[in-house]
mmCIF file of C-alpha atoms and ligand atoms in Angstrom:
data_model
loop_
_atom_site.group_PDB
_atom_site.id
_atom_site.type_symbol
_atom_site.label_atom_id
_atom_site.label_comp_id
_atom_site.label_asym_id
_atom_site.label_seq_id
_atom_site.Cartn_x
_atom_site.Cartn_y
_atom_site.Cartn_z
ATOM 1 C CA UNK A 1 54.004 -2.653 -94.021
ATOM 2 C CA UNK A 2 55.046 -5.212 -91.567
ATOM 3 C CA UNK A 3 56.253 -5.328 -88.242
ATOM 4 C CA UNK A 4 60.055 -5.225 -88.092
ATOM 5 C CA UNK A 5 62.408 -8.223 -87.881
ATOM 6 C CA UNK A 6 65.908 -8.005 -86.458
ATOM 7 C CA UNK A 7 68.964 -10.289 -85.912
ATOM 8 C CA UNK A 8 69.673 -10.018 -82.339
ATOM 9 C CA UNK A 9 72.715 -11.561 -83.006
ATOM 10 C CA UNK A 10 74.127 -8.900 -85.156
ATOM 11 C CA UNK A 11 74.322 -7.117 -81.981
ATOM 12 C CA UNK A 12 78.123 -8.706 -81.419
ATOM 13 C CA UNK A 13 79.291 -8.421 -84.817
ATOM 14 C CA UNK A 14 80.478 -5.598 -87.488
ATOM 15 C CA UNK A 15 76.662 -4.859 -87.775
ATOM 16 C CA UNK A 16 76.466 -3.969 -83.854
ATOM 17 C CA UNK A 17 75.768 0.402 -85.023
ATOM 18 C CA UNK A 18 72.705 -1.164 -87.688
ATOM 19 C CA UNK A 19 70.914 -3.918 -85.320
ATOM 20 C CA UNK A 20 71.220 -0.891 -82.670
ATOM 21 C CA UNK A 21 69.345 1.304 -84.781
ATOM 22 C CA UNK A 22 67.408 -1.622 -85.746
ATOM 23 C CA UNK A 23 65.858 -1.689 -82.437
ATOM 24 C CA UNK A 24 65.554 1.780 -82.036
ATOM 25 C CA UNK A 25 63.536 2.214 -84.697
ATOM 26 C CA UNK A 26 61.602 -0.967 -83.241
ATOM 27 C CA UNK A 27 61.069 1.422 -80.218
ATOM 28 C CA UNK A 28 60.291 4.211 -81.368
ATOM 29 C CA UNK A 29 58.338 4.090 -84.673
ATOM 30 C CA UNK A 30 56.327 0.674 -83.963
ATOM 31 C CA UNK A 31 56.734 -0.347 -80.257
ATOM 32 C CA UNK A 32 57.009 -4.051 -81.576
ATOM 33 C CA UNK A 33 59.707 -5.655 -82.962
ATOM 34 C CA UNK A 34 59.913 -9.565 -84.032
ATOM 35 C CA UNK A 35 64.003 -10.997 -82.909
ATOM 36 C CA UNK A 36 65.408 -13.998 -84.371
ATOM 37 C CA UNK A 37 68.574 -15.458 -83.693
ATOM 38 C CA UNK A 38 68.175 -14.070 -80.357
ATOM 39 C CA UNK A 39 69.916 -17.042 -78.172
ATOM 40 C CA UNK A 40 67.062 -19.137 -76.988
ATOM 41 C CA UNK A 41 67.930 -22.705 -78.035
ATOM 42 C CA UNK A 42 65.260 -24.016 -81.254
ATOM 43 C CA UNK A 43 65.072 -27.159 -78.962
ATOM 44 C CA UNK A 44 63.965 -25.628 -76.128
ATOM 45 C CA UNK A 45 61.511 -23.519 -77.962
ATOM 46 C CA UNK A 46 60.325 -27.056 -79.682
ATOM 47 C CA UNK A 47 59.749 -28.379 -76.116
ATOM 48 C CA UNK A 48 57.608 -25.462 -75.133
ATOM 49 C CA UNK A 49 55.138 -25.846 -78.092
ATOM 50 C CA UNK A 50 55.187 -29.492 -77.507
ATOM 51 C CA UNK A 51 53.995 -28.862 -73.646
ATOM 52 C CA UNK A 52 51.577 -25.935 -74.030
ATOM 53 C CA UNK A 53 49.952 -28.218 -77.276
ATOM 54 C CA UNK A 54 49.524 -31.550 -74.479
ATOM 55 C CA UNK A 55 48.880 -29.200 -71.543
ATOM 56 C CA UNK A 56 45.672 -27.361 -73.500
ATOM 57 C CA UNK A 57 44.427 -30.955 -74.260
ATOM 58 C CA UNK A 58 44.893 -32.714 -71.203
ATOM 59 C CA UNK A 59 43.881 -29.487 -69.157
ATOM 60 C CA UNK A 60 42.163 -26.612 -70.282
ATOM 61 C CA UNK A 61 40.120 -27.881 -73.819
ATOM 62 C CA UNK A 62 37.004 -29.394 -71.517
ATOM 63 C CA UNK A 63 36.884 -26.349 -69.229
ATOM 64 C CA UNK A 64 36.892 -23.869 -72.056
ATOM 65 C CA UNK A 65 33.640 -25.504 -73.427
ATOM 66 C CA UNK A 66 31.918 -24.537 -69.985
ATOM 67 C CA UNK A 67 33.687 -21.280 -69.456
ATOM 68 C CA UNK A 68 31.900 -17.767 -69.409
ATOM 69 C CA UNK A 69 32.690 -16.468 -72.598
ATOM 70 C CA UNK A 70 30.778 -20.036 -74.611
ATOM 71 C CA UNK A 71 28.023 -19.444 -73.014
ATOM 72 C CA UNK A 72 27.764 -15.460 -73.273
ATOM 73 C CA UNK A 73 28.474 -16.308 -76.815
ATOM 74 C CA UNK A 74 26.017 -18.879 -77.559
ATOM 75 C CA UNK A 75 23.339 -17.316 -75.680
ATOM 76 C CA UNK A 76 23.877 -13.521 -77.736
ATOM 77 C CA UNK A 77 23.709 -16.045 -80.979
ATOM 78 C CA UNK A 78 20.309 -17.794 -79.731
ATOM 79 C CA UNK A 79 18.769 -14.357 -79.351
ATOM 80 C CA UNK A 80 19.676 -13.063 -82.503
ATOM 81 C CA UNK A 81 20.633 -9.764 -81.325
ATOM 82 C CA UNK A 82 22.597 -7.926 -83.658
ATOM 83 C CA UNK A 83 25.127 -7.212 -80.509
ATOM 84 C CA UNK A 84 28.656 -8.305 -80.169
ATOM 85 C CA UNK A 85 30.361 -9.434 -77.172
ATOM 86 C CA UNK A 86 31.520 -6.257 -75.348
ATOM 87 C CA UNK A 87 33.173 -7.669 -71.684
ATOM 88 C CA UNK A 88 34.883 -11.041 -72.645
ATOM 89 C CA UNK A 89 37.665 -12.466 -74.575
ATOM 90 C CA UNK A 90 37.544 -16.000 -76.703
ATOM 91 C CA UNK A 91 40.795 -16.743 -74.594
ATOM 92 C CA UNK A 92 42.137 -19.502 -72.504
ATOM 93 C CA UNK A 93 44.634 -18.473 -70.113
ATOM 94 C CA UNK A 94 46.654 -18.961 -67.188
ATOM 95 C CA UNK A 95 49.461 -17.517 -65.465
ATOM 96 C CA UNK A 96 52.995 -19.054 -64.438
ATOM 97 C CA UNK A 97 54.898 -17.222 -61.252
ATOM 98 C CA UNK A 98 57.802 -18.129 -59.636
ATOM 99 C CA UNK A 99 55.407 -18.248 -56.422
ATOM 100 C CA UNK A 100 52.351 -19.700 -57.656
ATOM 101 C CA UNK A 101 51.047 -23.145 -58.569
ATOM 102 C CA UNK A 102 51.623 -24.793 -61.651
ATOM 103 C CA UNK A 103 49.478 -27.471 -63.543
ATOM 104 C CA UNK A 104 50.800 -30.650 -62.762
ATOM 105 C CA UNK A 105 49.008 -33.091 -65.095
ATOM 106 C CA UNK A 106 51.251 -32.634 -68.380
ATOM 107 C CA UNK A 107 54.486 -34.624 -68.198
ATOM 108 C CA UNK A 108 57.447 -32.309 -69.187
ATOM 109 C CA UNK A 109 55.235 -28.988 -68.320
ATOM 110 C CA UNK A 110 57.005 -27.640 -65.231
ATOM 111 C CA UNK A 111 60.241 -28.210 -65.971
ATOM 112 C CA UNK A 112 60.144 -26.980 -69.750
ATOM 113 C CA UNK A 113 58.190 -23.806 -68.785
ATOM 114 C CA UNK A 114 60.717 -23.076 -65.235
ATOM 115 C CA UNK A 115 63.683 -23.180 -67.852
ATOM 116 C CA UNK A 116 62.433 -21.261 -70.933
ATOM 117 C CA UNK A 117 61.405 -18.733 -68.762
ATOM 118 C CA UNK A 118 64.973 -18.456 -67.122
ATOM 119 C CA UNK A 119 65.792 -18.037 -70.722
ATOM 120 C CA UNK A 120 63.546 -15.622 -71.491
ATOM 121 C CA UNK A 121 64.278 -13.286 -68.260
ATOM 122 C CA UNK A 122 68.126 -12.736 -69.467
ATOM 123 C CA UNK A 123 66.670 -12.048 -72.697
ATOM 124 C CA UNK A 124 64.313 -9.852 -71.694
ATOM 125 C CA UNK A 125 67.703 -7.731 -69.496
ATOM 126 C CA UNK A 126 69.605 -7.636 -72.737
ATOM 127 C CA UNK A 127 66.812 -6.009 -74.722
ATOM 128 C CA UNK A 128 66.395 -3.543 -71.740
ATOM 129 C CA UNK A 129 69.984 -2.718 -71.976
ATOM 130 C CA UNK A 130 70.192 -2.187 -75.520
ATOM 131 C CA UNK A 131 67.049 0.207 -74.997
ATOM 132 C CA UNK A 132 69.556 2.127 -72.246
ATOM 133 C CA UNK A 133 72.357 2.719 -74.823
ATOM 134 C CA UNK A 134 69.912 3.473 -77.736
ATOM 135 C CA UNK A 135 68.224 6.245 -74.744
ATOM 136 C CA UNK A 136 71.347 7.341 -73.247
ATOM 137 C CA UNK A 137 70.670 5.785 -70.205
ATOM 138 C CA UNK A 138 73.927 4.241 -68.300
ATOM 139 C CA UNK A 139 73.827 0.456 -68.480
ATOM 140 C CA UNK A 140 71.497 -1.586 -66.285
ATOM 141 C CA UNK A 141 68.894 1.823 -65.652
ATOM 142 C CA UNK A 142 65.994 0.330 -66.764
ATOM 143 C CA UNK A 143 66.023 -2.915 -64.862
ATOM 144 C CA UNK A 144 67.205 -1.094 -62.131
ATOM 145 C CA UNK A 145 63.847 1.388 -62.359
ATOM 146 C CA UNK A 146 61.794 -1.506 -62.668
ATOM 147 C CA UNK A 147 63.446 -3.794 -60.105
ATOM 148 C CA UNK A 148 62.892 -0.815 -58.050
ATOM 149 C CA UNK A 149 66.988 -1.093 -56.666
ATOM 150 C CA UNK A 150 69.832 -3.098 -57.491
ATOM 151 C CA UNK A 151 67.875 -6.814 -55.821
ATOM 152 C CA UNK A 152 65.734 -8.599 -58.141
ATOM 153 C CA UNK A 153 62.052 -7.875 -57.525
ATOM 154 C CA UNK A 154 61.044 -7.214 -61.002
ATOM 155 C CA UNK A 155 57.282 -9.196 -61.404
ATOM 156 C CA UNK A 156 58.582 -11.545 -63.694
ATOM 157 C CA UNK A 157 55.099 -13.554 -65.338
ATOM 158 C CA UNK A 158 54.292 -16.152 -68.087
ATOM 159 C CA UNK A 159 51.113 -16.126 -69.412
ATOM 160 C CA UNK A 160 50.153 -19.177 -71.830
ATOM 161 C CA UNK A 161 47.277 -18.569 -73.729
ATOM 162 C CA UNK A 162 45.028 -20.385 -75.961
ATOM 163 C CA UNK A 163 42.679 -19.024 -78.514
ATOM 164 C CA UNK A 164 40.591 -21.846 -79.545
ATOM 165 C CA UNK A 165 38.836 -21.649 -82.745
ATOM 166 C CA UNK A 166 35.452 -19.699 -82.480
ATOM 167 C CA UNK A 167 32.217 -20.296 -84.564
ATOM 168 C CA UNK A 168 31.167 -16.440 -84.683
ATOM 169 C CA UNK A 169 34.496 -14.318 -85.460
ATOM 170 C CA UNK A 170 32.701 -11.503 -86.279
ATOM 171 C CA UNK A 171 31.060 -11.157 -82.773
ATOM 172 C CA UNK A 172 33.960 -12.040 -80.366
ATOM 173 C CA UNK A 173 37.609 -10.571 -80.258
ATOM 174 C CA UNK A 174 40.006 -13.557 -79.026
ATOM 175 C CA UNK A 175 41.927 -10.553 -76.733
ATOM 176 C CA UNK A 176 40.206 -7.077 -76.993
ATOM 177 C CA UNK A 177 42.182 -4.283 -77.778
ATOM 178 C CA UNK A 178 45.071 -2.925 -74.882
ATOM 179 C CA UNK A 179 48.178 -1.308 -74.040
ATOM 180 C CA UNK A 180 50.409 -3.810 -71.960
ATOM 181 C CA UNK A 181 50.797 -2.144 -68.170
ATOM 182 C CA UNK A 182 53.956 -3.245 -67.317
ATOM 183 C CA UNK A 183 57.663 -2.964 -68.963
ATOM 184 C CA UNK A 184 58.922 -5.432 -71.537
ATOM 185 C CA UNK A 185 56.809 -7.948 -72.764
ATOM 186 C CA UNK A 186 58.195 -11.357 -74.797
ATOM 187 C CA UNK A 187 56.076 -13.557 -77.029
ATOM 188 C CA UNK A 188 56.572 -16.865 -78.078
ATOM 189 C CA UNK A 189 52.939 -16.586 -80.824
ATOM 190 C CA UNK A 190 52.021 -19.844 -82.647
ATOM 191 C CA UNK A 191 53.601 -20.834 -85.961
ATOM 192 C CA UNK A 192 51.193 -20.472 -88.388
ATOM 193 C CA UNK A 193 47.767 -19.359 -86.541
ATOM 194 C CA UNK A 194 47.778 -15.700 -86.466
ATOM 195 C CA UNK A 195 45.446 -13.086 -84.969
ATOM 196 C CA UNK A 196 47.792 -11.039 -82.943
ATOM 197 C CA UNK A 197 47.239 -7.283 -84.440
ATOM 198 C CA UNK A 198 49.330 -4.161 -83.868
ATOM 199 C CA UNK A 199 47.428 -0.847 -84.251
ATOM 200 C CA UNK A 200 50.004 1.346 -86.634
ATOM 201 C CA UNK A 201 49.284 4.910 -87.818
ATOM 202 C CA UNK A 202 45.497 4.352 -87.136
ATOM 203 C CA UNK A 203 45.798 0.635 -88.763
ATOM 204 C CA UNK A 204 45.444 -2.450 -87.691
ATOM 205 C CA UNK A 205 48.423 -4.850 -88.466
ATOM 206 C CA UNK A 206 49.379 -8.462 -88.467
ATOM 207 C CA UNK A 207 51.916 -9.716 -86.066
ATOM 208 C CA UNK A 208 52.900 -11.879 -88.708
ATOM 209 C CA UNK A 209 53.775 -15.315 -87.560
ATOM 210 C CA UNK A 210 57.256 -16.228 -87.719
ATOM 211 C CA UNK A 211 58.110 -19.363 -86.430
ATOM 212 C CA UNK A 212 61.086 -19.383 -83.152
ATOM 213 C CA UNK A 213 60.769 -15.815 -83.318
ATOM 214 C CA UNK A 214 60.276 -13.697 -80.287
ATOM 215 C CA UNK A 215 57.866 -10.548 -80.647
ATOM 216 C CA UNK A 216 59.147 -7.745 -78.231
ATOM 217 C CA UNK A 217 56.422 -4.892 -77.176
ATOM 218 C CA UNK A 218 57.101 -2.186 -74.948
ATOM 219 C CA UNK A 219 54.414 -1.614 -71.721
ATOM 220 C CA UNK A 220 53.168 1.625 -70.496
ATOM 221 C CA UNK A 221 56.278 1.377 -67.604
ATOM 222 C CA UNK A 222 58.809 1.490 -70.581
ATOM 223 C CA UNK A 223 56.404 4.699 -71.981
ATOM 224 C CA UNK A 224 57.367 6.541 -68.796
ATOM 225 C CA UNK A 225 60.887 5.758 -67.897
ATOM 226 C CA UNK A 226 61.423 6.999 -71.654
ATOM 227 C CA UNK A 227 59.538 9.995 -71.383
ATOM 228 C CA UNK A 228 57.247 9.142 -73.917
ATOM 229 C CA UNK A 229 60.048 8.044 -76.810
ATOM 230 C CA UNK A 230 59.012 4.833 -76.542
ATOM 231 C CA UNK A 231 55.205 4.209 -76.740
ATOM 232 C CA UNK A 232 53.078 1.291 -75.368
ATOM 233 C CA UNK A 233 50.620 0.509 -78.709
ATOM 234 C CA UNK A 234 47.580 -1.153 -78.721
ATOM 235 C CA UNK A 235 47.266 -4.586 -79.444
ATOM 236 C CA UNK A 236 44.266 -7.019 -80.121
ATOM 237 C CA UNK A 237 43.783 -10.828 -81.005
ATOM 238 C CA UNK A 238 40.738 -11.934 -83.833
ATOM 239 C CA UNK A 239 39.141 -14.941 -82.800
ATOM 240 C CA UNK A 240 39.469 -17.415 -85.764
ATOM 241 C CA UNK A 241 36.862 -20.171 -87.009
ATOM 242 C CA UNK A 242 39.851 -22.450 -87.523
ATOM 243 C CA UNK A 243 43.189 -23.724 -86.008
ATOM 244 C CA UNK A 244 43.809 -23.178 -82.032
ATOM 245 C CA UNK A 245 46.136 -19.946 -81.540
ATOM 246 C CA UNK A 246 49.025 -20.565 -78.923
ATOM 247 C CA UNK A 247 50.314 -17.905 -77.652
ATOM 248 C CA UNK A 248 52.936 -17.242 -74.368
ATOM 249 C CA UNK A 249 53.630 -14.188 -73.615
ATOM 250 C CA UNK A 250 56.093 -13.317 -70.825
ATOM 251 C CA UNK A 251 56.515 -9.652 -69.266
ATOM 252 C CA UNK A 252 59.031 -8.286 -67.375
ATOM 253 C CA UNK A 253 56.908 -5.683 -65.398
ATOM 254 C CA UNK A 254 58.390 -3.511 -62.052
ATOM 255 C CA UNK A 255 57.836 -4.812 -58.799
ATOM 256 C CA UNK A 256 54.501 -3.612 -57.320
ATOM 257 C CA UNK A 257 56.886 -1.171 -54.843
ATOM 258 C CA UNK A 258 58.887 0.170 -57.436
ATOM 259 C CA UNK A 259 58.402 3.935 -58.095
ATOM 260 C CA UNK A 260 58.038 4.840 -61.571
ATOM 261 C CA UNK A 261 58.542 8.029 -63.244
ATOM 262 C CA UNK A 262 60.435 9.636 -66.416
ATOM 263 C CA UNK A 263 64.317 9.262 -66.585
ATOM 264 C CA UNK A 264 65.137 12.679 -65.532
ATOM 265 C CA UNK A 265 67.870 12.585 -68.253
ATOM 266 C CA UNK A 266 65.313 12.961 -70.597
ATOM 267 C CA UNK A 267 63.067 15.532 -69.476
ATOM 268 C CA UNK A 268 63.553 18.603 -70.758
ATOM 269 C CA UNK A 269 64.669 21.563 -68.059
ATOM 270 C CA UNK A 270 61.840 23.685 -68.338
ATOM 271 C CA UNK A 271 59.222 20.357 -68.210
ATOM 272 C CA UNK A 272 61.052 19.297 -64.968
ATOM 273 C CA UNK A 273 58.320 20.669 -62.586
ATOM 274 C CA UNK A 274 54.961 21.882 -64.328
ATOM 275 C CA UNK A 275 53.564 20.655 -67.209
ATOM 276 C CA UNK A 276 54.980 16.642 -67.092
ATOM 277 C CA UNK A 277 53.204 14.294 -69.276
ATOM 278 C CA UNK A 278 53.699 11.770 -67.296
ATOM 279 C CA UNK A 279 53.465 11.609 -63.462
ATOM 280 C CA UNK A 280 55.806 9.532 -60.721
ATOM 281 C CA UNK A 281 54.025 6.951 -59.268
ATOM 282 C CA UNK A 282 54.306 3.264 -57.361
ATOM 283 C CA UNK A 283 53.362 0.650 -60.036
ATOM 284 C CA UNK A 284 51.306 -1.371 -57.489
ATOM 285 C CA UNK A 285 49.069 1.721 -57.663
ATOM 286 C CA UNK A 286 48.916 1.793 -61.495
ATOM 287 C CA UNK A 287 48.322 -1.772 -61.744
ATOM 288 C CA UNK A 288 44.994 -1.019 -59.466
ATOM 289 C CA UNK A 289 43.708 1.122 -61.895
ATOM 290 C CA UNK A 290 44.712 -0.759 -64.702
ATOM 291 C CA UNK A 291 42.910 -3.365 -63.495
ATOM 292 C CA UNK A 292 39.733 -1.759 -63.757
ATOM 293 C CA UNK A 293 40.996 -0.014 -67.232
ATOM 294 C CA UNK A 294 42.853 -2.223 -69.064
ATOM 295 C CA UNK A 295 40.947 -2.038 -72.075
ATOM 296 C CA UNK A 296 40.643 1.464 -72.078
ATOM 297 C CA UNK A 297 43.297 4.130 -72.890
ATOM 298 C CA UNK A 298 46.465 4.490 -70.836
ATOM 299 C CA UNK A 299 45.951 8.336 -70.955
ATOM 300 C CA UNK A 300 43.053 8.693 -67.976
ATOM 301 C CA UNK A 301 45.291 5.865 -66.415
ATOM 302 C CA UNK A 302 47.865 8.200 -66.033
ATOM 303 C CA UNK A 303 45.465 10.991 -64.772
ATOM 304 C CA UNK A 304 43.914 8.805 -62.366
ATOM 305 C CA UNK A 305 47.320 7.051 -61.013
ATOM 306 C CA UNK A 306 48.637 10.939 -60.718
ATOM 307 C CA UNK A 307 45.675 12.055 -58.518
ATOM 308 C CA UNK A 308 46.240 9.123 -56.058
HETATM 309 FE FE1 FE2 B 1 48.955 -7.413 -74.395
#
């Protein structure tokens, strides 16, 4: 079993009705899909690896080796507890905004990231309307929803993540398991290291690497606009002893003021009032519990974000 690949670019073609169904199946049956030939120049994508490689060494390798999650792990190994790291993540991360600042150091960094992420935005809007048609939705419903009107406020974020390798494996998760809180999320995963996990059925599989490829997963957001058709899945990352997993993921997630509920298209008539699985809420609010419950179910998130 592995995680679906599709030709986006059978989308304009005599195999438009297949690649549809393609994705819908993506949607429905797995909640990740892997897209090649989906637009994004193989030069550009070059350029990004190239940057994130020289960005990690010239700006984030020395501060991982004094960051939190070394020393929590070296000091559980020097006690010999049979315990395993609970509360952190063998991860190196930051996050690119339109609004916020950038590293500076790495020559080529800015400008690379500023342009694959306009790439990667108008991908990100084509998926969303091919998930419209495949729902029934009228064109442009989704990014509406999330954009929360017809301006664009969608939080639009990058995050470029490093998972260096890790000499216990077995007592660290590189990412702990989630659900991803917002809408549509894009990644751009290394080449060959691997580690990014898709719970299936009750199973844990491999996200298996697939060079220029773009790995689409649907958010909790894109749960509740679809009524549940489309379900946020958990994810994880293993640490690794060897190789240094890169890994950029981007997510188109609402804007913090956008109100979020089930398309009422797809709500049955006698669900409309009582007995909704899943409640109408702003997303700012559900990204303050999230915050505190990320790496717990969504369910209780939805209770919680209902109550407030
Ligand atoms: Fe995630």
């Amino acid at each position: 079993m592995a995680v679906p690949v599709i030709d986006f670019s059978k989308l304009n073609g005599e195999e438009r009705a297949k690649t549809m169904a393609q994705i819908a199946n993506g949607c429905e049956e797995w909640g990740f899909f892997q897209l090649i030939n989906h637009g994004i120049p193989e030069e550009l994508l070059e350029r990004v690896k190239k940057v994130a490689a020289e960005f990690y060494k010239l700006e984030r390798e020395e501060n991982f080796k004094n960051s939190k999650s070394v020393k929590l792990l070296s000091d559980l190994v020097e006690k010999k507890s049979s315990e395993k790291l609970e509360h952190a993540d063998w991860e190196d991360v930051i996050t690119l905004l339109d609004d916020n600042e950038w590293p500076e150091k790495t020559p080529g960094f800015r400008e690379t990231m500023a342009k694959y992420r306009a790439e990667l935005k108008k991908l990100a809007e084509k998926v969303m309307e091919v998930m419209d048609e495949n729902l029934g939705l009228t064109k442009g419903y989704i990014k509406k929803a999330l954009n929360g009107g017809d301006g664009d406020n969608a939080f639009f974020g990058t995050k470029v993540s490093h998972y260096p390798p890790c000499p216990h494996p077995g007592l660290v998760k590189g990412l702990r398991a989630h659900t991803d809180a917002g809408g549509v999320i894009l990644l751009l995963q290394d080449d060959k290291v691997g580690g990014l996990q898709m719970l299936k059925d009750g199973q844990w599989i491999d996200v298996q690497p697939l060079p220029n490829a773009i790995v689409i997963n649907t958010g909790d957001q894109i749960e509740v606009l679809s009524n549940g058709r489309y379900k946020s899945c958990w994810h994880r990352v293993l640490a690794t002893p060897d190789g240094n997993r890169r890994s950029i993921a981007s997510f188109y997630n609402p804007s913090f003021k956008a109100t979020i509920c089930p398309a009422p298209q797809l709500v049955e008539k006698e669900d409309q009032q009582v007995n909704q699985t899943y409640p109408k809420f702003v997303f700012g609010d559900y990204m303050s519990v999230y915050a505190e419950q990320k790496f717990l179910p969504k369910e209780p998130r939805f209770q919680a974000v209902r109550a407030m």
